[in-house]
Short mmCIF file of N, CA and C in Angstrom, two decimals:
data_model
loop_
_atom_site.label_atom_id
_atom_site.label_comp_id
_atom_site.label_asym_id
_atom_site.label_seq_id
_atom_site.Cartn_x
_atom_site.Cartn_y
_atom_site.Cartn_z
N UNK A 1 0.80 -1.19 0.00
CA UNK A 1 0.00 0.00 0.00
C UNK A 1 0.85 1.26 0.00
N UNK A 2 2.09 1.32 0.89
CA UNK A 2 2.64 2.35 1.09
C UNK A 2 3.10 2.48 -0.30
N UNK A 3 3.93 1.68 -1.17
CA UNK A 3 4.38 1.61 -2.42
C UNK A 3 3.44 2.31 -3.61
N UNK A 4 2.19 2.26 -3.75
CA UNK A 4 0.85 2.83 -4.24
C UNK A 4 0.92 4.23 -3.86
N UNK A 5 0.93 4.72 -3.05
CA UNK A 5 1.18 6.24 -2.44
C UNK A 5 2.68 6.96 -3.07
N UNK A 6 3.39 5.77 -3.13
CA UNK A 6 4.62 6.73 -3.11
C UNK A 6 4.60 6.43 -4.70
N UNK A 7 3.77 6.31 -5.72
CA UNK A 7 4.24 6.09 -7.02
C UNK A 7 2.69 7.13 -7.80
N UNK A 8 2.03 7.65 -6.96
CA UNK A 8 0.94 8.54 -7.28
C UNK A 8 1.63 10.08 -6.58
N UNK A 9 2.39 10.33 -6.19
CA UNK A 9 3.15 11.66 -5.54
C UNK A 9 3.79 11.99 -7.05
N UNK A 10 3.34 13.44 -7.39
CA UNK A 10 4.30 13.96 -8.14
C UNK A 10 5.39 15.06 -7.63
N UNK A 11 6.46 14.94 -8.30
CA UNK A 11 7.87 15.99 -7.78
C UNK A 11 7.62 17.14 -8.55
N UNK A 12 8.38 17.85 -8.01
CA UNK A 12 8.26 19.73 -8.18
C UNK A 12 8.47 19.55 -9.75
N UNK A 13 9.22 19.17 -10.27
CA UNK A 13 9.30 19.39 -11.69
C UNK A 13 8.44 18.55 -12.91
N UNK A 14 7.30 18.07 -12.08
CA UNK A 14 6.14 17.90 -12.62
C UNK A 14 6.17 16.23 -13.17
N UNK A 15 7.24 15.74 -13.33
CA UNK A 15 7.13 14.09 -13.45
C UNK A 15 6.55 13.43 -12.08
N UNK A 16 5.76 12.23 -12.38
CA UNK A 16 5.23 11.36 -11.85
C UNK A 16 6.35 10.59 -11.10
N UNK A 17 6.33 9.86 -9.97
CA UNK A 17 7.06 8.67 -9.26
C UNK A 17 6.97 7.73 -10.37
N UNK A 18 7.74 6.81 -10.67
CA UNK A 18 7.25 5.46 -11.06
C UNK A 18 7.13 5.30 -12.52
N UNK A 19 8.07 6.56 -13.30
CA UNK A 19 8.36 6.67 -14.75
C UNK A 19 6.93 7.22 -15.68
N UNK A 20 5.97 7.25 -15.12
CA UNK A 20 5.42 8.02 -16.01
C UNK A 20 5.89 9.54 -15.93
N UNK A 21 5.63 9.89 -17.42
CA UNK A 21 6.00 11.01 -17.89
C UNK A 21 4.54 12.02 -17.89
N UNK A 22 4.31 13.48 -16.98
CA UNK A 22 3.55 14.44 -17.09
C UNK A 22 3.40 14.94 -18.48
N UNK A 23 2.35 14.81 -19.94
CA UNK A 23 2.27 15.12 -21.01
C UNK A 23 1.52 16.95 -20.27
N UNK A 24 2.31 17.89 -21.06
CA UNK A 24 1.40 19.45 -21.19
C UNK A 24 -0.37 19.22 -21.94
N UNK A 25 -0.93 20.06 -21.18
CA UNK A 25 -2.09 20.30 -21.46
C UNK A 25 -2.27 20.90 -22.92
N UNK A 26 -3.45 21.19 -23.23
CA UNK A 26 -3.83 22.07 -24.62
C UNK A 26 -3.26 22.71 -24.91
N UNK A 27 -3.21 23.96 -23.87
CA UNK A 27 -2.84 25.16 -23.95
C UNK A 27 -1.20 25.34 -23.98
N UNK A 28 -0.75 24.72 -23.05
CA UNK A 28 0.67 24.68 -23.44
C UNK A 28 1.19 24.01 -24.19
N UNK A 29 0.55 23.53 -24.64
CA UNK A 29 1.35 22.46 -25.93
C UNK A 29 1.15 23.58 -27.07
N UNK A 30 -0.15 24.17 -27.11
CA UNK A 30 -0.42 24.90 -28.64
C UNK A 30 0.56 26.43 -28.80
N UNK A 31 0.76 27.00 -26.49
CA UNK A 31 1.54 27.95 -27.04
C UNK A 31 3.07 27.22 -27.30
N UNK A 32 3.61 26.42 -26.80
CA UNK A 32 4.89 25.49 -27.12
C UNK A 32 4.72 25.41 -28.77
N UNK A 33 4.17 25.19 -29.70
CA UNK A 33 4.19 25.27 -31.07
C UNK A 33 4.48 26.32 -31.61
N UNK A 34 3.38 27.50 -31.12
CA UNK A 34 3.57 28.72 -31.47
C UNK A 34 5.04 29.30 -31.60
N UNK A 35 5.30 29.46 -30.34
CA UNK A 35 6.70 29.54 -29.65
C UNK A 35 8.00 29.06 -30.48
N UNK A 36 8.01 28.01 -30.76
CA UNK A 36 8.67 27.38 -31.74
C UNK A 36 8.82 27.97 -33.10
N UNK A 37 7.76 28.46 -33.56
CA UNK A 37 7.66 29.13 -34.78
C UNK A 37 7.87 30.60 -35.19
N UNK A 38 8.11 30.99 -33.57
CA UNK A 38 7.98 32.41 -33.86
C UNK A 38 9.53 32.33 -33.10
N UNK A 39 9.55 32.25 -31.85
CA UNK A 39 11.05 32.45 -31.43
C UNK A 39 11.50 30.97 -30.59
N UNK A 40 11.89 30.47 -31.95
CA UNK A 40 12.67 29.15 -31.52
C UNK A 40 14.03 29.51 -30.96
N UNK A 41 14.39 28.26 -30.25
CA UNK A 41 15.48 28.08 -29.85
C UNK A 41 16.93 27.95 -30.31
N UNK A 42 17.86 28.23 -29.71
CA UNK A 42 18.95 28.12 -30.80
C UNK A 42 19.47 26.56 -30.97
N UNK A 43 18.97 25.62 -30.46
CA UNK A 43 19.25 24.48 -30.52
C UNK A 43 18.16 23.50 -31.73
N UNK A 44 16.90 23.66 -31.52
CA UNK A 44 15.84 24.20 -33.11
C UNK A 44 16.20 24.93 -33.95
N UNK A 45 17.26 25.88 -34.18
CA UNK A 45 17.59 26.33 -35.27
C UNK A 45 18.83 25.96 -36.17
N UNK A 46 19.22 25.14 -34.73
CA UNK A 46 21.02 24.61 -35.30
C UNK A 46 20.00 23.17 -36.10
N UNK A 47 19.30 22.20 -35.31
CA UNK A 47 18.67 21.11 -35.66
C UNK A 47 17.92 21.31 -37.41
N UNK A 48 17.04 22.56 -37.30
CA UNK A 48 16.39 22.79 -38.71
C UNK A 48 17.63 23.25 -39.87
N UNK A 49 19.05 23.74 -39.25
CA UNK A 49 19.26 24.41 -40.53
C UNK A 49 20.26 22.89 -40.96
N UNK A 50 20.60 22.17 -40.08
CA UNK A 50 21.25 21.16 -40.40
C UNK A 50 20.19 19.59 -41.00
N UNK A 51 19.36 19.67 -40.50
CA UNK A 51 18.21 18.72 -41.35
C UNK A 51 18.23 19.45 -43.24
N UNK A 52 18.17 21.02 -43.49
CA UNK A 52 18.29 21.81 -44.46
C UNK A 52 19.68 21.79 -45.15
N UNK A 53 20.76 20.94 -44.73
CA UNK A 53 22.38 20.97 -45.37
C UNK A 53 22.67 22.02 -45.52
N UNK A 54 22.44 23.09 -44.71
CA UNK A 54 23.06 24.30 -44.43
C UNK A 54 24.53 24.03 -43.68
N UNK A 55 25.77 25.05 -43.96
CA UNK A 55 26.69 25.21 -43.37
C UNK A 55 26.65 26.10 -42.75
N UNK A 56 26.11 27.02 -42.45
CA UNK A 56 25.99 27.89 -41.21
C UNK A 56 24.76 28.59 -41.62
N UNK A 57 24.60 29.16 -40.14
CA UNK A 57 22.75 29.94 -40.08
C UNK A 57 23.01 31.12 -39.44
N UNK A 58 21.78 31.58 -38.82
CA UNK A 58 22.09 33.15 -38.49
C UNK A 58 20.93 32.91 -37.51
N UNK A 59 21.65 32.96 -35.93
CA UNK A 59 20.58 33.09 -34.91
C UNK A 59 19.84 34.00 -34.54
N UNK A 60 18.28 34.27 -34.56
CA UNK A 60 17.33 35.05 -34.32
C UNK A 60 16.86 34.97 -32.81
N UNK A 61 17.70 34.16 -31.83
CA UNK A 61 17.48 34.68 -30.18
C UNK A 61 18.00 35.59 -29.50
N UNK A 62 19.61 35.88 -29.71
CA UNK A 62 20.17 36.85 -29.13
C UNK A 62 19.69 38.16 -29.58
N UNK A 63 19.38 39.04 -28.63
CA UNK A 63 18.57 40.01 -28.61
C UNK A 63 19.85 41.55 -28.75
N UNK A 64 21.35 41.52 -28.47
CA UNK A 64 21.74 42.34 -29.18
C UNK A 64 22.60 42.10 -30.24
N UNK A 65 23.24 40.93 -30.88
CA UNK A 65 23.23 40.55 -32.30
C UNK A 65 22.52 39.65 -33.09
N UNK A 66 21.18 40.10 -32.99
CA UNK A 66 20.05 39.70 -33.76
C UNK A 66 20.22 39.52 -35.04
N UNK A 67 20.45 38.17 -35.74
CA UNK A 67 20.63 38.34 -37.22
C UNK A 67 22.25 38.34 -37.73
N UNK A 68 22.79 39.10 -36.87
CA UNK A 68 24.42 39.64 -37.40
C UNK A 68 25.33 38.39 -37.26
N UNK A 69 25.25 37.33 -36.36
CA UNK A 69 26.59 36.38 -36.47
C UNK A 69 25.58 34.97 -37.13
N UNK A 70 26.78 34.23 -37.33
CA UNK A 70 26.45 33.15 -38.35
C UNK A 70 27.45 32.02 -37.33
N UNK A 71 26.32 30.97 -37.42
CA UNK A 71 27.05 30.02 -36.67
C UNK A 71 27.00 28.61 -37.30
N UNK A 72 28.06 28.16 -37.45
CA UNK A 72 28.17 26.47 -38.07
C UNK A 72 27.08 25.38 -37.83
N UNK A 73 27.21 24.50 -38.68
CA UNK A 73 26.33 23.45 -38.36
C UNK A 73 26.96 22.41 -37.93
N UNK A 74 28.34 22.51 -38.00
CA UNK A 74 29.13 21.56 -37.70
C UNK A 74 29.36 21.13 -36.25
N UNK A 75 29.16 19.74 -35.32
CA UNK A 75 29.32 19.87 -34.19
C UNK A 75 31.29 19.72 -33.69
N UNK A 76 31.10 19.87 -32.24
CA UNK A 76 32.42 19.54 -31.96
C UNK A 76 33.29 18.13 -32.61
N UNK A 77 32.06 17.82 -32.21
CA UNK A 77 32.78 16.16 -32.61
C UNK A 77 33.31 16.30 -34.18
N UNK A 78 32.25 16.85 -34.59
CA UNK A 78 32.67 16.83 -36.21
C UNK A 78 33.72 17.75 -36.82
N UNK A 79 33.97 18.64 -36.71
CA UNK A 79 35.08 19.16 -36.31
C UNK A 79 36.60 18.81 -36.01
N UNK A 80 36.74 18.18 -34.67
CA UNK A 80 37.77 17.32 -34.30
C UNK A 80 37.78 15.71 -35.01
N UNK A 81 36.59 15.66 -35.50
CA UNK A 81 37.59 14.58 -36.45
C UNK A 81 37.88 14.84 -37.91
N UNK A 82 37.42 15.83 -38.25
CA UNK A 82 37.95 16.44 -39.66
C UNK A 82 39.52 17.06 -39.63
N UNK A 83 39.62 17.19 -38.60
CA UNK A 83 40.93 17.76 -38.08
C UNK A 83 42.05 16.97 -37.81
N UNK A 84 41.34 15.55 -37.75
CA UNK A 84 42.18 14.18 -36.98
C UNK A 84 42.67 13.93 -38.58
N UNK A 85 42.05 14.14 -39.35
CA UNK A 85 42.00 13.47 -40.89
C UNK A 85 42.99 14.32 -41.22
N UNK A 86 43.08 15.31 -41.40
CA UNK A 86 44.15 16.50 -42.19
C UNK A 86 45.31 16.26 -41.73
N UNK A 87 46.88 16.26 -42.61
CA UNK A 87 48.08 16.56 -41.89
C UNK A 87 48.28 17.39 -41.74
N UNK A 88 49.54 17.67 -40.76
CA UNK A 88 50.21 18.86 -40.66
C UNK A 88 49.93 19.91 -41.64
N UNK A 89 50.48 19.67 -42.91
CA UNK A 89 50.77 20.28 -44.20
C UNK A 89 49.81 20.92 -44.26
N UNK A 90 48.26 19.90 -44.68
CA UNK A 90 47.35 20.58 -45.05
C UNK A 90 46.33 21.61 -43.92
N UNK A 91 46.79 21.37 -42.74
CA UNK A 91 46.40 22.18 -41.67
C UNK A 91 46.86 23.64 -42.04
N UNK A 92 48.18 23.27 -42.47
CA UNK A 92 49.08 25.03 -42.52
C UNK A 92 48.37 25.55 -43.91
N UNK A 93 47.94 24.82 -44.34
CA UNK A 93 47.71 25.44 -46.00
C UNK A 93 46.11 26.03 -45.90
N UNK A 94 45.50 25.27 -44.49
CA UNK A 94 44.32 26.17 -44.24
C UNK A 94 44.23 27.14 -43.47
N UNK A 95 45.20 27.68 -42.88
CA UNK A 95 45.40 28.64 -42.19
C UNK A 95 45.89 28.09 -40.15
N UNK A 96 45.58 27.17 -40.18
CA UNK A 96 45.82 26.42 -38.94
C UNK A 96 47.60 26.74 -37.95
N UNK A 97 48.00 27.57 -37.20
CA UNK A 97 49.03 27.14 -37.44
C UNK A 97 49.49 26.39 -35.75
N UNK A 98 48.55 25.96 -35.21
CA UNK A 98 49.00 24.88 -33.77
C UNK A 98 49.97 24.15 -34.16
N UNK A 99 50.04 23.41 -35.24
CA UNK A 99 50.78 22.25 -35.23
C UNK A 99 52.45 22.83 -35.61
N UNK A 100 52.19 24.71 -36.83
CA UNK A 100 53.60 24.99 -37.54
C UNK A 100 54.70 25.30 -36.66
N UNK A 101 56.02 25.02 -36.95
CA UNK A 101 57.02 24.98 -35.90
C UNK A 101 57.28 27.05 -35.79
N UNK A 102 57.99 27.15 -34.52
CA UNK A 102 58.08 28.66 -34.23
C UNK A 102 59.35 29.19 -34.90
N UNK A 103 59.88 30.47 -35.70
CA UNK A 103 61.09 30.49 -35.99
C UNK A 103 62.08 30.06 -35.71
N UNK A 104 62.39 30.45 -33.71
CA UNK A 104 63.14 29.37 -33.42
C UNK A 104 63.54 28.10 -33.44
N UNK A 105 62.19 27.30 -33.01
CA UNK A 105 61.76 26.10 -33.69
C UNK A 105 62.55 25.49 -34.70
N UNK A 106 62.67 26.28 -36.03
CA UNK A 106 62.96 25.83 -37.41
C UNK A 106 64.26 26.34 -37.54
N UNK A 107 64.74 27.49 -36.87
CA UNK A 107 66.10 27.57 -36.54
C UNK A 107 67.10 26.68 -35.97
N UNK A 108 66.44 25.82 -35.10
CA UNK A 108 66.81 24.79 -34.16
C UNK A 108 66.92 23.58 -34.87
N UNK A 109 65.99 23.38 -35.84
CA UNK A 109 65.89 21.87 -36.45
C UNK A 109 66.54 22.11 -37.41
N UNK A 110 67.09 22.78 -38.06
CA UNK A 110 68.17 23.28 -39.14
C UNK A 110 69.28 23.09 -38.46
N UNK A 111 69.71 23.71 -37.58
CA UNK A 111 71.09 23.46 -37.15
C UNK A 111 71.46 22.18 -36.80
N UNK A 112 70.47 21.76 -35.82
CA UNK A 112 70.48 20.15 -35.80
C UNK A 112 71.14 19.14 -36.60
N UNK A 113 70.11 19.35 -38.00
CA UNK A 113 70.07 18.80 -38.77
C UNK A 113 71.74 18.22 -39.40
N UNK A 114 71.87 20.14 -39.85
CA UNK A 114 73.24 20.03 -40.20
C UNK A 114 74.42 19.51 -39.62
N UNK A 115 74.07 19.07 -37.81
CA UNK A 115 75.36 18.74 -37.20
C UNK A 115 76.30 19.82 -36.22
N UNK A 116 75.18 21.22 -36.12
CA UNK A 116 76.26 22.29 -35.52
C UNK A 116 75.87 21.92 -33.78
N UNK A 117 76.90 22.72 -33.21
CA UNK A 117 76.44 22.68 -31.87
C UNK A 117 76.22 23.60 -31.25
N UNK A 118 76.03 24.95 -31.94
CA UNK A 118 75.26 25.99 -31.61
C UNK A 118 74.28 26.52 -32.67
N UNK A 119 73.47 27.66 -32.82
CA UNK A 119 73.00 28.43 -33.32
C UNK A 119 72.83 29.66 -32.74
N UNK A 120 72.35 30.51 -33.65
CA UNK A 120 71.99 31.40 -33.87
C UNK A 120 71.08 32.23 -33.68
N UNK A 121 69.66 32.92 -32.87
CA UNK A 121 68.29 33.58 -33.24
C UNK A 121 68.39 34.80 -32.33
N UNK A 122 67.95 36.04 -33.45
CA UNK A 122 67.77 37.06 -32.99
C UNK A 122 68.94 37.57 -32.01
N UNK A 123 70.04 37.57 -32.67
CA UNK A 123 71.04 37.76 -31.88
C UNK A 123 71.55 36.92 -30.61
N UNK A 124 70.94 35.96 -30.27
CA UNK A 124 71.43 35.00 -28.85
C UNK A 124 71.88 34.13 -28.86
N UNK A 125 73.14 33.02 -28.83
CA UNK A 125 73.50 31.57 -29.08
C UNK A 125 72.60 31.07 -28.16
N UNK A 126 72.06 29.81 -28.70
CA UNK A 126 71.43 28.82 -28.37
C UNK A 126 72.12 27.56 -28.57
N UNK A 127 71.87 26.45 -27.83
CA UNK A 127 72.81 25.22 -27.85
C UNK A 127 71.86 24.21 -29.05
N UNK A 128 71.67 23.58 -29.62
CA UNK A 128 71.22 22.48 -30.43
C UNK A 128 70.93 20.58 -29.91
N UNK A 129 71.80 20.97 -28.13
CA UNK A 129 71.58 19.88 -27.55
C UNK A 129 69.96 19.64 -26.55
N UNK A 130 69.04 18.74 -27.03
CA UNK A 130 67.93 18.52 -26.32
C UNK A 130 68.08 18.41 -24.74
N UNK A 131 66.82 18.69 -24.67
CA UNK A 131 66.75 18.43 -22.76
C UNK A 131 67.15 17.28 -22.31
N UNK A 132 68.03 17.30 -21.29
CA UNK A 132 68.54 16.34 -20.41
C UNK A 132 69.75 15.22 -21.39
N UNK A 133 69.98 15.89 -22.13
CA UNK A 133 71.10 15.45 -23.17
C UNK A 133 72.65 15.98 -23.12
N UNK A 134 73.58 15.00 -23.32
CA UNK A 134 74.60 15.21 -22.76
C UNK A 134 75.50 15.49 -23.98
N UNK A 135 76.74 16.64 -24.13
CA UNK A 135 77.07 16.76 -25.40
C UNK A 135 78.96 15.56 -24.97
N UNK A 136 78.90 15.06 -26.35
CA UNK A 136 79.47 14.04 -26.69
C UNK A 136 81.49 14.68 -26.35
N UNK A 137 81.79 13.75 -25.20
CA UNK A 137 83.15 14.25 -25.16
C UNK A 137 84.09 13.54 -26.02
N UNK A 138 84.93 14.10 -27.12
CA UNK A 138 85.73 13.68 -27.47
C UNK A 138 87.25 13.28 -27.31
N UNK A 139 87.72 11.65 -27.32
CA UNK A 139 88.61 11.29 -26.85
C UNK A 139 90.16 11.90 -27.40
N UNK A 140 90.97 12.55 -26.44
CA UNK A 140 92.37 12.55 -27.76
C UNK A 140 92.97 10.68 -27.81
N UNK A 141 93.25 11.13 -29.07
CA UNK A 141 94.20 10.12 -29.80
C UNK A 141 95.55 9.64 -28.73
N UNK A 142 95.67 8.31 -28.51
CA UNK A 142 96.27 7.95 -27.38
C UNK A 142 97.28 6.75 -28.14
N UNK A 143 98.94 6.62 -27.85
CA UNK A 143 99.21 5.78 -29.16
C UNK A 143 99.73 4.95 -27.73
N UNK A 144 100.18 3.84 -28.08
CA UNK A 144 100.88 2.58 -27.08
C UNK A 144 100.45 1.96 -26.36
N UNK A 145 101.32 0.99 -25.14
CA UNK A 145 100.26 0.42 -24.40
C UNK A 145 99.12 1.02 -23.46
N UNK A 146 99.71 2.31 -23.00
CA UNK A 146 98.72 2.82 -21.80
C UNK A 146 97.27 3.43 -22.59
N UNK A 147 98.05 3.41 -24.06
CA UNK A 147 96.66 3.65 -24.58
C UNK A 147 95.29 2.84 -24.19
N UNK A 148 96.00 1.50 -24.81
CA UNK A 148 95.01 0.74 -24.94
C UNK A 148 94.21 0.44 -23.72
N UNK A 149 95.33 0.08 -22.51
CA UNK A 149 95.09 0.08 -21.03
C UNK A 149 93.50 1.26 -20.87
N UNK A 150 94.11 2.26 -20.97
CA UNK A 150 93.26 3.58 -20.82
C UNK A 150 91.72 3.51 -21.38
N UNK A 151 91.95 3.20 -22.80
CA UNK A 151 90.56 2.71 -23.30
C UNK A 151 90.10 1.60 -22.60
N UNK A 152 90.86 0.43 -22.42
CA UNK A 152 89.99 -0.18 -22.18
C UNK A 152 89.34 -0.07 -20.60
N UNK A 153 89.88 0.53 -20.01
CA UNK A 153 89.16 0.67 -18.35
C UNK A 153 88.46 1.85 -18.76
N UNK A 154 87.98 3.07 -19.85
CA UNK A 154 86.64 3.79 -19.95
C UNK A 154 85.84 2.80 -20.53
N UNK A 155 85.82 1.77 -21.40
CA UNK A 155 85.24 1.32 -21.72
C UNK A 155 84.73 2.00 -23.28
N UNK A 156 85.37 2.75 -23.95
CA UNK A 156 85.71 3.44 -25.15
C UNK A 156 86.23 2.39 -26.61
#
C-alpha cells in the first residue's frame, strides 16, 4: 500500500514517481508550437538548418546581435575529427598554425640537422643539444700500451 502512495506523488518538476512522464495540457502544448515558430530556440535552429544541409545559419534569439553572427552546423565532434583526418601540411595550408614549428623552432631543427652545436636567433647563441642530453666528449688520440690500457678501463 505504502508503495501505491509513493508512485501517485508527483515531484516539483512535474514528473510522476514510477516513470510516467507528465504530457502538457492544450494550452501549453499549442503555445509550445507557437513559440517554436515564432522564437525558436537556438538548438531548433542549429537542428532545422542542419536537417536543411546548411553550413551555417544566423541566430534570431540573441537580442543584441540579432541576425548579425552566423554560426556552423558543424558539431564539436565533427570538427575534431575532420581535423584528426588533415596533416600537418594541409592544416598550414588552411590557415591552422597549432601544429607549424616557431622560428626558433625551425632555426633549431636546421642546425640540428646540419650537425652544428650551436645556433643562432635574434642575436642569442642557443645550444642544439635537447633536454637532459649530454654533449658528446671527445677522446684525444692515445698511441701505445697505456693507450690501450686507458681505453679499455673507460670502456671506449
Amino acid at each position: 500500500m505504502a508503495n501505491r502512495l509513493y508512485n501517485k506523488q508527483v515531484s516539483p518538476k512535474g514528473y510522476k514517481r514510477g516513470g510516467e512522464v507528465k504530457r502538457p495540457g492544450k494550452v501549453r502544448s499549442f503555445f509550445g508550437k507557437v513559440g517554436k515558430k515564432i522564437a525558436p530556440t537556438f538548438g531548433e535552429q542549429f537542428s532545422d538548418a542542419k536537417k536543411k544541409g546548411k553550413k551555417t545559419f544566423t541566430s534570431t534569439r540573441d537580442d543584441k546581435t540579432k541576425g548579425k553572427l552566423e554560426y556552423s552546423t558543424k558539431t564539436a565532434a565533427e570538427v575534431k575529427a575532420a581535423k584528426k583526418r588533415l596533416t600537418n601540411r594541409e592544416r598550414a595550408r588552411s590557415g591552422d598554425t597549432s601544429k607549424q614549428l616557431s622560428e626558433k623552432g625551425a632555426a633549431f631543427k636546421l642546425a640540428r640537422k646540419s650537425g652544428k652545436k650551436t645556433f643562432t636567433h635574434k642575436g642569442k647563441k642557443f645550444s642544439t643539444l635537447l633536454k637532459g642530453e649530454k654533449p658528446n666528449k671527445i677522446m684525444p688520440e692515445l698511441s701505445g700500451k697505456t693507450s690501450k690500457k686507458i681505453k679499455k678501463f673507460i670502456g671506449a
